[in-house]
Amino acid sequence: MALIRHGLPAREDFAAVGSEDALPEGAVIVPFARYRAEREALLARNAPLGVRIEPGERVEELSDDLPRLAVIALAFPQFKDGRAFSSARLLRERLGYKGEIRAVGNVLRDQIFFMSRVGFTAFEVEKDKDAAAFAETMAEFSQVYQPSSDRRPTVLALRQGARMAAE
Amino acid sequence: MYRYDEFDRTLVKERVAQFRGQVARRVAGELTEDEFRPLRLMNGLYLQLHAYMLRVAVPYGTLSSRQMRMLAHIARTYDKGYGHFTTRQNIQYNWPRLGEVPDILDDLASVEMHAIQTSGNCIRNVTSDQYAGAIAEEIEDPRPWAELIRQWSTFHPEFSYLPRKFKIAVTGSPHDRAAVKVHDIGLDLVKSEAGEIGFRVHVGGGQGRTPMIAMTIREFLPKAELLAYLEAVMRTYNRLGRRDNLFKARIKILVHETGQEKFRAMVDEEYALMQGESPIEVPPEEVARIVAYFAPPAFERLPDADPATDRLAAEDRDFAAWLRRNVKAHRAPGYAIVDISLKPIGGVPGDATADQMDLVADLAETLSFDELRVTHEQNLVLPHVRKRDLPELWRRLKAAGLATPNMGLASDIIACPGLDYCNLANARSIPIAQKLSERLADQALQEDLGELKIKISGCINACGHHHVGHIGILGVDRKGTEYYQISLGGSADENTSLGEILGPSFTEDDAVEVVDKILGLYRELRENGESFLQCYRRVGARPFKERIYGAH
Ligand code: SF4
């Protein structure tokens, strides 16, 4: 397992905690159900807090708490379950979340480009080799057609810019 | 026709380079077949019964002669000298070698083509009316909108891992040749009472195991809102579409389980929320840029009739039959739309040899303003031919076996690849299509039977559109033997209906006999020149059941 954060290999500084596990000291990522059950206590801890959201769970339910959460980990139980792509965009564009959105689970190297476009900033990949290939995979496409959370200028905007410049 | 600019070109080239890397990783053993599978499936590469199959996108069925020549070149260089045009207006190659696929993609990129999103759980190649821009009844040319959708859906970061594949069709004519109501999203260009043109939006149609007719969720969508509204539909589906059961994952299930009103409200709510988040907007200048590529060609001013053509029609019965069946009225006087039949009697529906493709490319270049279309009924079209060129065109097509005068008739059969190629098949589709075509070959018989759509699928996935065939034939497996189930009364036009199953299934030879009997009964029952479909809709299934299975 390797963590990439903002494009670089990073040291894991959060402990992923299950629903029954004892809470360790320091930064933790807890399942959404546990967060709901122990919200007050978790927020009162003096350590960064993250919440892990499964694909069927609605990120909107977290909206009021988002400023207090350091990490939202969106789970991919299978790589082909693409619901978290929408969740990430909603977190960024609708709910204004500014913290880390992390892809966890069955995350494929060849999905990272799309993930980063919809607002993911951290990725837990299974193979170290995939982490090393991050820069390469991000450079595979130099243009994008659609606006998304990454606010990259789209082909639509670039064409429009070229038209204005020509006038 | 649309031409790539530097951005489109760059993206397609980058995709080829990316796929080349993925193939290299596979060949080097860095990727297992399981890991490689989703990657190749995003790029139209399937592993079939005997070999890989590569599906190449023909966006909204439009091709130039240069592109068609490249398709011929690929058939010759990397395949066995032919290609197969599909019900999705695409072309498939059945024998490419994995290591050569990146080279094929490079060749395609050189003529502004690709295999992007021709498979996988993403938004697939957009389909449209094969007569777009040529037919008189058209409200507006749908192709610029199809191109806009092509670009928007290409590498969409949010909608590339949908619950299931997603197909969008657009039409601009009152008579629906694009079967929009059996697509995940179907768009009709319509004119409002105020005279404004916009889209009617249908969602949740589909064929396959659970055929369903789409529900209309928006009667009039202003053009400027198209992509943003599509995003709202897609997001609703991506979040809520079922992922627990492969067979219930299409949007049709979500829409029908949710109900029309509620689904519409969900999309509207999502759409309203998106308004605060800088939804995708297409500048009018960009629409104008794309529309300009589809400007009508420089038609000459011609008298509508051409005497020499009329004379030949009076003298030559074959030519007259071809004119009657394969030539349609064009919007410009003195021009015609020509269907090229890929359904020779006893042939494989939709197959074309490399030489045929080259010939068609030449004909398009010299006689049809360099334009060609692929139809979802697996034929080709030369959309803009001068009537005075029809005799020459006919002779050249005929010499190449491409002038069978059977468009819309009994032998214009749709058939999926079936068990000859496809590893999902229960039964073969091609041989039964061939037998039926031979049985119904007689031109006088076919013309007497009139408009008839026979559609054959080798399994419940319905790639051969059997649910919407006037006569639908479905391959089923009965204890390891190939059987065929027959349904009647389906239709994919603006009056879409799903066929009803006639009864227990038949062996291949019996199925051919049964179709023959069904048609015999139709000839007995029809009144006042009714078509088969009209007759069936009037009399219902009963007389046909009785004729085939006997009265009980
Ligand atoms: S209908 Fe079935 S057999 Fe025919 S091509 Fe589709 S999946 Fe294959």
XYZ file of C-alpha atoms and ligand atoms in Angstrom:
727
model
C 0.000 0.000 0.000
C 1.300 3.423 -0.869
C -0.128 6.869 -0.257
C 0.170 9.675 -2.741
C -0.755 13.141 -1.625
C -0.699 16.170 -3.892
C 1.181 14.132 -6.412
C 3.967 12.947 -4.146
C 4.573 9.803 -2.142
C 3.498 10.603 1.397
C 3.824 9.055 4.819
C 0.589 7.744 6.261
C -0.279 9.922 9.234
C -3.838 8.760 9.816
C -4.857 5.489 11.384
C -7.762 3.795 9.644
C -10.061 2.682 12.435
C -12.893 0.186 12.076
C -16.280 0.464 13.652
C -15.357 -1.592 16.713
C -11.639 -0.819 17.112
C -10.301 1.081 20.096
C -9.320 4.618 19.121
C -5.554 5.109 19.036
C -3.881 8.389 19.824
C -3.546 10.874 17.009
C -5.177 11.287 13.641
C -7.786 8.751 12.672
C -10.172 8.009 9.849
C -13.415 6.457 11.055
C -16.324 4.934 9.159
C -19.243 7.251 8.585
C -21.580 5.130 10.730
C -19.227 5.398 13.673
C -18.830 9.089 13.096
C -22.572 9.517 13.294
C -22.756 7.500 16.500
C -19.788 9.119 18.259
C -19.760 12.511 16.609
C -19.396 14.683 19.721
C -16.615 12.631 21.226
C -14.734 12.364 17.965
C -14.886 16.076 17.287
C -13.804 16.835 20.837
C -10.548 14.877 20.393
C -7.538 17.030 19.905
C -6.350 15.356 16.709
C -7.117 15.567 12.998
C -10.180 13.584 12.054
C -11.214 11.885 8.859
C -14.394 10.091 7.823
C -14.605 7.160 5.466
C -17.627 7.164 3.210
C -18.912 4.123 1.384
C -20.280 4.558 -2.132
C -23.948 4.352 -1.115
C -23.595 6.962 1.639
C -24.514 10.554 0.954
C -21.812 13.134 1.456
C -24.500 15.786 1.829
C -25.230 14.447 5.300
C -21.835 15.660 6.437
C -22.196 19.149 5.101
C -22.296 21.074 8.378
C -19.285 19.271 9.790
C -17.033 19.498 6.791
C -14.878 22.417 8.016
C -13.889 20.283 11.001
C -12.821 17.260 8.999
C -9.263 16.940 7.760
C -9.873 14.003 5.440
C -12.828 12.550 3.610
C -11.882 9.070 2.464
C -14.159 7.908 -0.356
C -14.167 4.152 -0.599
C -13.894 2.048 -3.733
C -14.874 -1.465 -2.656
C -14.422 -2.313 -6.339
C -12.668 -0.103 -8.828
C -15.723 -0.123 -11.059
C -18.040 1.334 -8.472
C -17.940 4.924 -9.691
C -20.290 6.576 -7.208
C -17.422 8.225 -5.363
C -16.616 10.224 -8.492
C -19.892 12.053 -7.997
C -19.389 12.273 -4.236
C -16.047 13.961 -4.714
C -17.426 16.535 -7.119
C -20.292 17.283 -4.776
C -17.913 17.726 -1.859
C -15.891 20.233 -3.811
C -18.472 22.016 -5.883
C -21.655 21.849 -3.850
C -20.447 21.583 -0.292
C -17.283 23.642 -0.646
C -15.049 21.136 1.120
C -11.425 22.267 1.162
C -9.696 19.418 2.961
C -8.172 16.209 1.664
C -10.348 13.866 -0.399
C -8.709 10.497 -0.474
C -9.427 7.520 -2.686
C -9.212 4.276 -0.713
C -9.842 0.659 -1.592
C -9.521 -0.868 -5.026
C -7.916 2.147 -6.664
C -6.302 1.607 -10.040
C -3.467 3.654 -11.384
C -5.418 4.240 -14.578
C -8.230 5.921 -12.647
C -6.102 8.520 -10.926
C -6.366 11.098 -13.675
C -10.158 11.118 -13.541
C -10.089 11.027 -9.748
C -7.897 14.063 -9.542
C -10.207 15.854 -11.964
C -13.236 15.391 -9.713
C -11.475 16.603 -6.602
C -9.421 13.786 -5.087
C -6.102 14.987 -3.721
C -4.820 11.776 -2.158
C -4.749 8.172 -3.306
C -4.047 4.912 -1.586
C -2.802 2.595 -4.300
C -2.060 -1.079 -3.867
C 1.258 -1.224 -5.697
C 4.291 0.936 -4.976
C 4.963 0.925 -8.677
C 1.658 2.647 -9.302
C 2.614 5.391 -6.888
C 5.857 5.888 -8.770
C 3.918 6.199 -12.026
C 1.725 8.986 -10.687
C 3.375 11.819 -12.592
C 3.338 9.763 -15.762
C -0.312 8.913 -15.486
C -1.263 12.513 -14.752
C 0.590 13.656 -17.867
C -1.184 11.282 -20.226
C -3.795 13.833 -21.206
C -2.952 17.467 -21.792
C -6.488 18.638 -22.564
C -9.914 18.178 -21.050
C -13.321 18.684 -22.594
C -15.443 19.116 -19.476
C -15.286 21.536 -16.573
C -14.833 19.735 -13.270
C -13.635 20.321 -9.736
C -10.022 20.711 -10.811
C -10.996 23.904 -12.642
C -8.632 23.119 -15.448
C -9.327 25.295 -18.455
C -11.414 23.180 -20.773
C -11.140 22.811 -24.507
C -14.376 24.819 -24.646
C -12.733 27.686 -22.771
C -9.485 27.494 -24.750
C -11.386 27.648 -28.025
C -13.375 30.590 -26.758
C -10.179 32.305 -25.668
C -8.650 31.788 -29.085
C -11.752 33.255 -30.720
C -11.647 36.334 -28.495
C -7.953 36.816 -29.153
C -8.574 36.613 -32.877
C -11.185 39.380 -32.757
C -18.506 16.910 -41.653
C -16.805 17.755 -38.421
C -13.026 18.111 -38.578
C -10.772 17.825 -35.557
C -8.970 20.898 -34.346
C -5.660 20.702 -32.510
C -7.413 19.856 -29.233
C -9.429 16.955 -30.576
C -6.386 15.656 -32.414
C -4.187 15.885 -29.353
C -6.631 14.007 -27.179
C -7.054 11.134 -29.592
C -3.283 10.842 -30.032
C -2.745 10.895 -26.314
C -5.305 8.151 -25.923
C -3.447 5.984 -28.408
C -0.178 6.573 -26.570
C -1.823 5.716 -23.264
C -3.290 2.517 -24.663
C 0.030 1.577 -26.226
C 1.514 1.835 -22.748
C -1.251 -0.289 -21.279
C -0.767 -2.973 -23.940
C 2.966 -2.929 -23.284
C 2.347 -3.403 -19.571
C 0.061 -6.320 -20.378
C 2.514 -7.931 -22.765
C 5.323 -7.478 -20.234
C 3.194 -9.230 -17.608
C 2.911 -6.158 -15.373
C -0.838 -6.359 -15.768
C -2.823 -9.520 -15.411
C -5.685 -10.146 -17.821
C -8.045 -9.219 -14.978
C -6.319 -5.884 -14.534
C -6.031 -5.271 -18.240
C -9.644 -6.073 -18.953
C -11.196 -2.808 -17.734
C -8.533 -0.887 -19.612
C -9.056 -2.598 -22.948
C -12.804 -2.440 -22.471
C -12.607 1.336 -22.258
C -11.149 1.201 -25.708
C -13.428 -1.140 -27.595
C -11.234 -4.227 -27.335
C -13.072 -7.428 -26.457
C -11.804 -10.936 -26.053
C -14.135 -13.039 -28.183
C -14.501 -16.740 -28.832
C -11.560 -17.040 -31.189
C -9.671 -13.782 -30.984
C -9.757 -10.177 -29.899
C -12.438 -8.003 -31.445
C -11.890 -4.297 -31.931
C -14.890 -2.008 -32.164
C -14.204 1.283 -33.880
C -16.468 4.278 -33.297
C -18.178 5.865 -36.240
C -19.543 8.907 -34.418
C -23.227 9.318 -35.290
C -22.601 7.072 -38.275
C -20.824 9.681 -40.408
C -17.727 8.906 -42.475
C -15.668 10.614 -45.164
C -14.131 8.727 -48.066
C -10.715 9.060 -46.479
C -11.978 7.463 -43.316
C -13.695 4.658 -45.211
C -10.461 3.949 -47.094
C -8.677 3.678 -43.801
C -11.279 1.201 -42.583
C -10.581 -0.815 -45.729
C -6.847 -0.574 -45.138
C -7.270 -1.849 -41.587
C -9.441 -4.737 -42.769
C -6.748 -5.703 -45.264
C -3.682 -5.144 -43.122
C -4.722 -6.342 -39.705
C -7.787 -8.468 -40.312
C -9.024 -11.020 -42.818
C -10.049 -8.515 -45.442
C -13.445 -7.535 -44.137
C -15.203 -5.639 -41.393
C -18.617 -5.844 -39.806
C -20.915 -2.817 -39.524
C -23.006 -3.005 -36.375
C -26.395 -1.927 -35.103
C -24.584 0.812 -33.197
C -23.383 2.413 -36.442
C -19.878 1.216 -35.621
C -17.516 -1.188 -37.342
C -15.982 -4.248 -35.736
C -12.896 -6.163 -36.704
C -12.937 -9.754 -35.623
C -9.336 -10.830 -35.948
C -6.865 -8.174 -34.777
C -3.757 -9.205 -32.820
C -3.316 -7.528 -29.458
C 0.164 -6.243 -30.208
C -1.076 -4.558 -33.375
C -4.071 -2.814 -31.850
C -2.098 0.332 -30.945
C -0.977 0.537 -34.578
C -4.575 0.246 -35.730
C -5.488 3.046 -33.359
C -2.656 5.150 -34.746
C -3.959 4.575 -38.255
C -7.444 5.540 -37.139
C -6.160 8.672 -35.407
C -4.549 9.743 -38.678
C -8.053 10.048 -40.148
C -9.668 11.504 -37.016
C -11.141 8.262 -35.755
C -10.819 6.223 -32.607
C -12.222 3.370 -30.526
C -12.753 5.478 -27.419
C -15.674 4.385 -25.235
C -16.995 1.831 -27.685
C -17.267 -0.510 -24.724
C -17.166 -0.326 -20.940
C -19.566 1.189 -18.441
C -19.317 4.656 -19.856
C -21.135 6.884 -22.305
C -20.854 5.090 -25.618
C -20.637 6.363 -29.148
C -23.593 8.652 -29.856
C -25.898 7.465 -32.625
C -28.152 9.439 -34.907
C -30.335 9.501 -38.000
C -28.478 8.178 -41.025
C -30.303 10.647 -43.276
C -29.391 13.693 -41.188
C -28.812 16.772 -43.276
C -30.345 15.180 -46.374
C -33.936 14.246 -45.650
C -36.641 16.814 -46.369
C -38.728 16.352 -43.229
C -35.909 17.273 -40.861
C -36.535 19.955 -38.243
C -32.828 20.476 -37.733
C -29.630 18.554 -38.347
C -28.930 16.508 -35.198
C -25.261 15.907 -35.977
C -23.794 19.079 -34.457
C -25.461 18.146 -31.187
C -24.242 14.596 -31.467
C -20.709 15.935 -31.958
C -21.080 18.218 -28.961
C -22.185 15.211 -26.909
C -19.278 13.188 -28.282
C -16.782 15.723 -27.020
C -18.493 16.263 -23.679
C -18.745 12.541 -22.996
C -15.162 11.765 -24.052
C -13.114 11.007 -20.932
C -15.783 12.442 -18.701
C -14.129 12.235 -15.299
C -17.328 11.738 -13.320
C -19.179 9.395 -15.655
C -16.634 6.823 -16.789
C -17.476 4.209 -14.134
C -21.228 4.128 -14.403
C -23.326 1.219 -13.157
C -23.549 0.032 -16.750
C -23.013 1.129 -20.347
C -24.879 4.216 -21.480
C -26.182 4.939 -24.953
C -27.454 8.252 -26.264
C -29.241 8.754 -29.588
C -30.250 12.036 -31.211
C -32.652 12.633 -34.044
C -33.884 15.737 -35.810
C -36.791 14.303 -37.790
C -40.405 13.523 -36.897
C -39.930 10.038 -38.338
C -37.521 8.379 -35.968
C -34.783 6.394 -37.680
C -32.483 6.496 -34.654
C -34.706 4.406 -32.339
C -34.337 7.050 -29.640
C -36.886 5.462 -27.344
C -34.866 2.329 -26.872
C -31.795 4.233 -25.724
C -30.688 5.214 -22.234
C -31.228 8.786 -23.320
C -33.070 9.655 -26.516
C -33.169 13.210 -27.785
C -35.585 14.535 -30.403
C -35.143 17.986 -31.832
C -38.577 19.585 -31.671
C -40.044 22.976 -32.400
C -41.974 24.738 -29.649
C -45.156 26.662 -30.278
C -43.100 29.824 -30.167
C -41.055 28.428 -33.036
C -37.946 27.804 -30.958
C -36.027 24.574 -31.491
C -34.994 22.487 -28.531
C -34.899 18.907 -27.288
C -37.492 16.491 -26.057
C -35.713 14.240 -23.592
C -36.542 10.566 -23.163
C -34.777 8.506 -20.515
C -34.691 4.850 -19.640
C -35.288 2.997 -22.854
C -33.343 -0.084 -23.699
C -33.356 -3.568 -25.083
C -31.456 -6.479 -23.616
C -32.966 -8.804 -21.072
C -35.577 -6.309 -19.883
C -36.692 -4.284 -22.876
C -38.280 -0.971 -21.999
C -39.520 2.078 -23.804
C -38.066 5.344 -22.590
C -40.107 7.812 -20.557
C -40.262 11.424 -21.557
C -38.923 13.552 -18.736
C -38.663 16.875 -20.464
C -40.946 18.064 -23.257
C -38.815 21.009 -24.239
C -35.238 21.604 -23.212
C -33.629 24.750 -24.623
C -30.575 23.847 -26.639
C -28.259 25.967 -24.512
C -29.072 23.777 -21.513
C -28.407 20.442 -23.167
C -25.108 19.397 -21.616
C -25.890 20.718 -18.149
C -29.178 18.868 -18.128
C -27.495 15.693 -19.347
C -25.049 16.032 -16.453
C -27.977 16.155 -14.044
C -29.424 12.960 -15.536
C -26.031 11.256 -15.514
C -25.295 12.213 -11.923
C -28.684 10.982 -10.762
C -27.995 7.691 -12.496
C -24.395 7.396 -11.354
C -25.394 7.839 -7.733
C -28.606 5.847 -7.666
C -28.411 3.301 -10.473
C -28.289 -0.238 -9.140
C -24.871 -1.792 -8.759
C -25.897 -4.897 -6.869
C -27.151 -6.759 -9.913
C -25.621 -6.537 -13.360
C -28.979 -7.216 -14.965
C -30.653 -4.345 -13.175
C -27.931 -1.784 -13.585
C -29.111 0.068 -16.675
C -30.827 3.404 -16.183
C -34.063 1.937 -17.513
C -34.444 -0.058 -14.295
C -33.824 3.008 -12.134
C -36.293 5.092 -14.123
C -38.985 2.447 -14.176
C -38.547 1.455 -10.526
C -38.582 5.115 -9.492
C -41.449 6.158 -11.741
C -41.586 8.872 -14.342
C -42.738 11.758 -12.116
C -40.376 11.023 -9.305
C -37.414 10.481 -11.573
C -38.148 13.722 -13.357
C -38.322 15.519 -9.995
C -34.999 14.030 -8.926
C -33.313 15.207 -12.101
C -34.912 18.630 -11.795
C -33.728 18.951 -8.239
C -30.194 17.992 -9.159
C -30.308 20.352 -12.100
C -31.517 23.230 -9.920
C -28.733 22.629 -7.394
C -26.143 22.542 -10.164
C -27.085 26.046 -11.227
C -25.155 27.470 -8.294
C -21.997 25.562 -9.252
C -20.999 26.894 -12.655
C -22.581 24.089 -14.679
C -21.156 23.299 -18.065
C -21.968 26.035 -20.538
C -21.317 25.923 -24.226
C -20.694 29.362 -25.710
C -22.957 30.116 -28.682
C -19.804 30.682 -30.729
C -18.779 27.094 -30.050
C -22.149 25.782 -31.158
C -21.832 27.922 -34.285
C -18.339 26.558 -34.910
C -19.583 22.985 -34.844
C -22.762 23.732 -36.798
C -20.663 25.301 -39.565
C -18.980 21.953 -40.213
C -22.359 20.486 -41.023
C -23.434 23.215 -43.390
C -25.218 21.748 -46.414
C -22.830 21.009 -49.282
C -22.923 23.259 -52.346
C -25.856 21.629 -54.107
C -26.252 22.574 -57.748
C -29.535 24.019 -58.854
C -31.036 21.166 -60.762
C -34.411 20.270 -62.166
C -35.929 17.700 -59.872
C -36.373 14.993 -62.492
C -33.606 13.544 -64.625
C -34.901 12.227 -67.963
C -32.095 9.725 -68.581
C -32.589 8.203 -65.154
C -36.328 7.991 -65.711
C -35.765 6.387 -69.097
C -33.522 3.687 -67.673
C -36.055 3.047 -64.932
C -38.708 2.478 -67.557
C -36.490 0.062 -69.460
C -34.702 -1.869 -66.765
C -36.709 -3.629 -64.090
C -33.719 -4.170 -61.838
C -32.819 -0.518 -61.912
C -36.441 0.396 -61.266
C -36.570 -1.939 -58.280
C -33.382 -0.439 -56.911
C -34.771 3.087 -57.326
C -37.962 2.076 -55.609
C -36.318 0.428 -52.644
C -32.872 1.920 -52.156
C -33.287 5.531 -53.215
C -35.035 8.074 -51.007
C -36.238 11.612 -51.610
C -33.671 14.301 -50.846
C -34.412 17.804 -49.671
C -32.552 19.384 -52.599
C -34.219 19.186 -56.042
C -32.393 16.891 -58.428
C -30.693 14.966 -55.601
C -31.387 11.653 -53.935
C -30.348 9.691 -50.870
C -28.973 6.269 -51.783
C -28.948 3.296 -49.458
C -26.204 0.787 -50.079
C -27.414 -2.646 -49.086
C -25.026 -4.747 -47.022
C -27.637 -7.482 -47.161
C -26.974 -9.453 -50.325
C -29.226 -12.494 -50.573
C -27.645 -15.203 -48.436
C -24.888 -12.899 -47.181
C -23.754 -11.943 -43.700
C -25.720 -8.860 -42.649
C -23.447 -5.863 -42.209
C -20.235 -7.391 -43.536
C -18.231 -5.499 -46.130
C -14.973 -6.482 -47.768
C -12.043 -4.116 -47.994
C -12.602 -3.815 -51.746
C -16.239 -2.933 -51.215
C -15.248 -0.306 -48.680
C -12.777 1.194 -51.122
C -15.378 1.295 -53.858
C -17.917 2.941 -51.594
C -15.276 5.479 -50.585
C -14.619 6.296 -54.247
C -18.333 6.669 -54.902
C -18.774 8.928 -51.909
C -15.872 11.064 -52.983
C -16.972 11.518 -56.564
C -20.754 11.330 -56.300
C -21.835 12.316 -52.778
C -19.812 15.318 -51.602
C -17.391 12.990 -49.879
C -19.941 11.833 -47.341
C -21.062 8.430 -46.159
C -23.260 7.149 -43.418
C -23.553 3.882 -41.526
C -27.066 2.913 -40.471
C -28.126 1.073 -37.338
C -29.766 -1.394 -39.695
C -26.271 -2.334 -40.855
C -26.307 -0.688 -44.268
C -24.460 2.275 -45.742
C -25.780 5.496 -47.211
C -24.590 7.964 -49.815
C -26.548 10.975 -48.596
C -26.251 13.452 -51.473
C -26.288 11.966 -54.975
C -27.395 13.810 -58.126
C -30.267 11.954 -59.732
C -28.452 12.089 -63.024
C -25.633 10.043 -61.489
C -27.928 7.278 -60.311
C -27.558 4.986 -63.358
C -23.776 5.033 -63.171
C -23.826 4.624 -59.424
C -26.196 1.682 -59.662
C -24.015 -0.108 -62.226
C -20.940 0.264 -60.102
C -22.683 -0.830 -56.928
C -24.259 -3.752 -58.718
C -20.926 -4.953 -60.052
C -19.667 -5.053 -56.460
C -22.727 -6.855 -55.059
C -23.923 -3.742 -53.260
C -27.165 -2.998 -55.105
C -29.558 -5.602 -53.704
C -32.867 -3.720 -53.911
C -34.108 -4.778 -50.513
C -34.028 -1.818 -48.167
C -36.816 -2.160 -45.623
C -37.885 -5.483 -47.089
C -37.843 -9.009 -45.742
C -34.218 -9.759 -46.631
C -32.919 -6.509 -45.084
C -32.314 -8.486 -41.916
C -30.490 -7.223 -38.858
C -28.398 -9.883 -37.172
C -25.848 -9.708 -34.390
C -22.569 -11.678 -34.728
C -24.022 -14.481 -32.603
C -22.270 -17.721 -31.751
C -19.977 -17.514 -34.752
C -17.991 -14.859 -32.879
C -19.549 -13.819 -29.632
C -18.795 -15.608 -26.374
C -22.083 -14.537 -24.819
C -24.202 -16.131 -27.527
C -26.686 -18.959 -27.052
C -27.091 -19.557 -30.735
C -25.797 -18.495 -34.111
C -27.528 -15.544 -35.746
C -25.803 -15.423 -39.098
C -26.824 -18.799 -40.564
C -30.508 -18.284 -39.802
C -30.324 -14.798 -41.309
C -28.767 -16.323 -44.407
C -31.401 -19.039 -44.672
C -34.244 -16.563 -44.244
C -32.722 -14.253 -46.790
C -32.528 -17.082 -49.287
C -36.034 -18.258 -48.525
C -37.474 -14.771 -48.994
C -35.197 -13.799 -51.865
C -37.780 -13.432 -54.607
C -38.074 -9.731 -55.369
C -41.767 -9.844 -56.270
C -42.518 -11.717 -53.073
C -40.530 -9.258 -50.993
C -42.199 -6.271 -52.545
C -45.557 -7.866 -52.036
C -44.744 -8.420 -48.372
C -43.750 -4.774 -48.178
C -42.130 -3.066 -45.223
C -40.788 -5.793 -42.952
C -38.134 -5.716 -40.305
C -36.694 -9.040 -39.236
C -34.175 -8.726 -36.421
C -32.085 -11.517 -34.953
C -30.105 -11.681 -31.701
C -27.979 -14.611 -30.593
C -28.810 -14.028 -26.934
C -30.901 -11.930 -24.607
C -28.465 -9.010 -24.817
C -30.386 -8.090 -27.938
C -27.589 -6.580 -30.025
C -29.679 -7.638 -33.019
C -32.634 -5.595 -31.685
C -35.048 -8.533 -31.842
C -37.457 -6.887 -29.373
C -38.192 -4.156 -31.883
C -38.317 -6.329 -34.978
C -41.659 -6.689 -36.702
C -40.492 -10.266 -36.532
C -37.904 -10.768 -33.818
C -35.793 -13.890 -33.503
C -33.873 -14.669 -30.344
C -31.357 -17.439 -29.946
C -31.948 -19.493 -26.814
C -30.193 -22.482 -25.410
C -32.283 -25.579 -24.771
C -30.219 -28.289 -23.165
C -27.189 -27.367 -25.164
C -29.003 -27.072 -28.492
C -29.562 -23.847 -30.394
C -33.209 -22.848 -30.462
C -34.959 -19.741 -31.647
C -37.788 -17.869 -30.010
C -39.958 -15.756 -32.255
C -41.716 -12.533 -31.308
C -44.049 -10.367 -33.348
C -45.105 -6.753 -33.461
C -42.015 -4.875 -32.278
C -41.048 -1.544 -33.770
C -38.319 1.022 -33.135
C -39.707 4.099 -34.835
C -41.705 7.006 -33.406
C -44.429 4.475 -32.487
C -42.078 2.220 -30.597
C -43.410 -1.096 -29.372
C -41.894 -4.289 -28.033
C -42.594 -7.574 -29.719
C -44.702 -10.250 -28.071
C -43.325 -13.753 -27.815
C -45.268 -16.086 -30.073
C -44.757 -19.231 -28.013
C -42.258 -22.063 -27.491
C -39.047 -21.879 -29.479
C -37.976 -23.731 -32.618
C -34.933 -25.309 -34.176
C -33.176 -23.292 -36.835
C -34.870 -25.011 -39.775
C -38.293 -24.908 -38.139
C -37.867 -21.235 -37.331
C -37.355 -20.515 -41.019
C -40.549 -22.429 -41.832
C -42.443 -20.618 -39.109
C -41.443 -17.202 -40.425
C -42.616 -18.314 -43.816
C -45.976 -19.385 -42.378
C -46.361 -16.149 -40.446
C -45.865 -14.214 -43.635
C -48.311 -16.458 -45.460
C -50.941 -15.755 -42.833
C -50.250 -12.041 -43.054
C -50.966 -12.190 -46.776
C -54.280 -13.846 -46.057
C -55.288 -11.435 -43.305
C -54.129 -8.074 -44.563
C -56.667 -5.479 -45.608
C -56.293 -2.427 -47.802
C -52.575 -2.649 -48.307
C -51.746 -2.902 -44.622
C -48.116 -3.497 -43.765
C -47.232 -6.511 -41.679
C -46.961 -4.369 -38.568
C -50.284 -2.614 -39.148
C -51.977 -5.922 -39.769
C -50.478 -7.465 -36.649
C -51.509 -4.476 -34.562
C -55.053 -4.858 -35.839
C -55.521 -8.615 -35.530
C -53.261 -9.286 -32.574
C -51.201 -12.344 -31.761
C -53.983 -14.906 -31.687
C -54.393 -15.867 -35.320
C -50.627 -16.207 -35.616
C -50.414 -18.408 -32.533
C -53.195 -20.572 -33.827
C -51.612 -20.933 -37.224
C -48.257 -21.900 -35.772
C -49.151 -23.957 -32.720
C -52.648 -25.053 -33.707
C -55.859 -24.018 -31.975
C -56.339 -25.306 -28.449
S -27.024 -10.377 -28.833
Fe -25.812 -11.766 -27.589
S -24.898 -13.125 -29.102
Fe -25.541 -11.341 -30.205
S -23.727 -10.038 -30.241
Fe -25.017 -9.391 -28.516
S -24.149 -10.487 -26.806
Fe -23.406 -11.528 -28.649
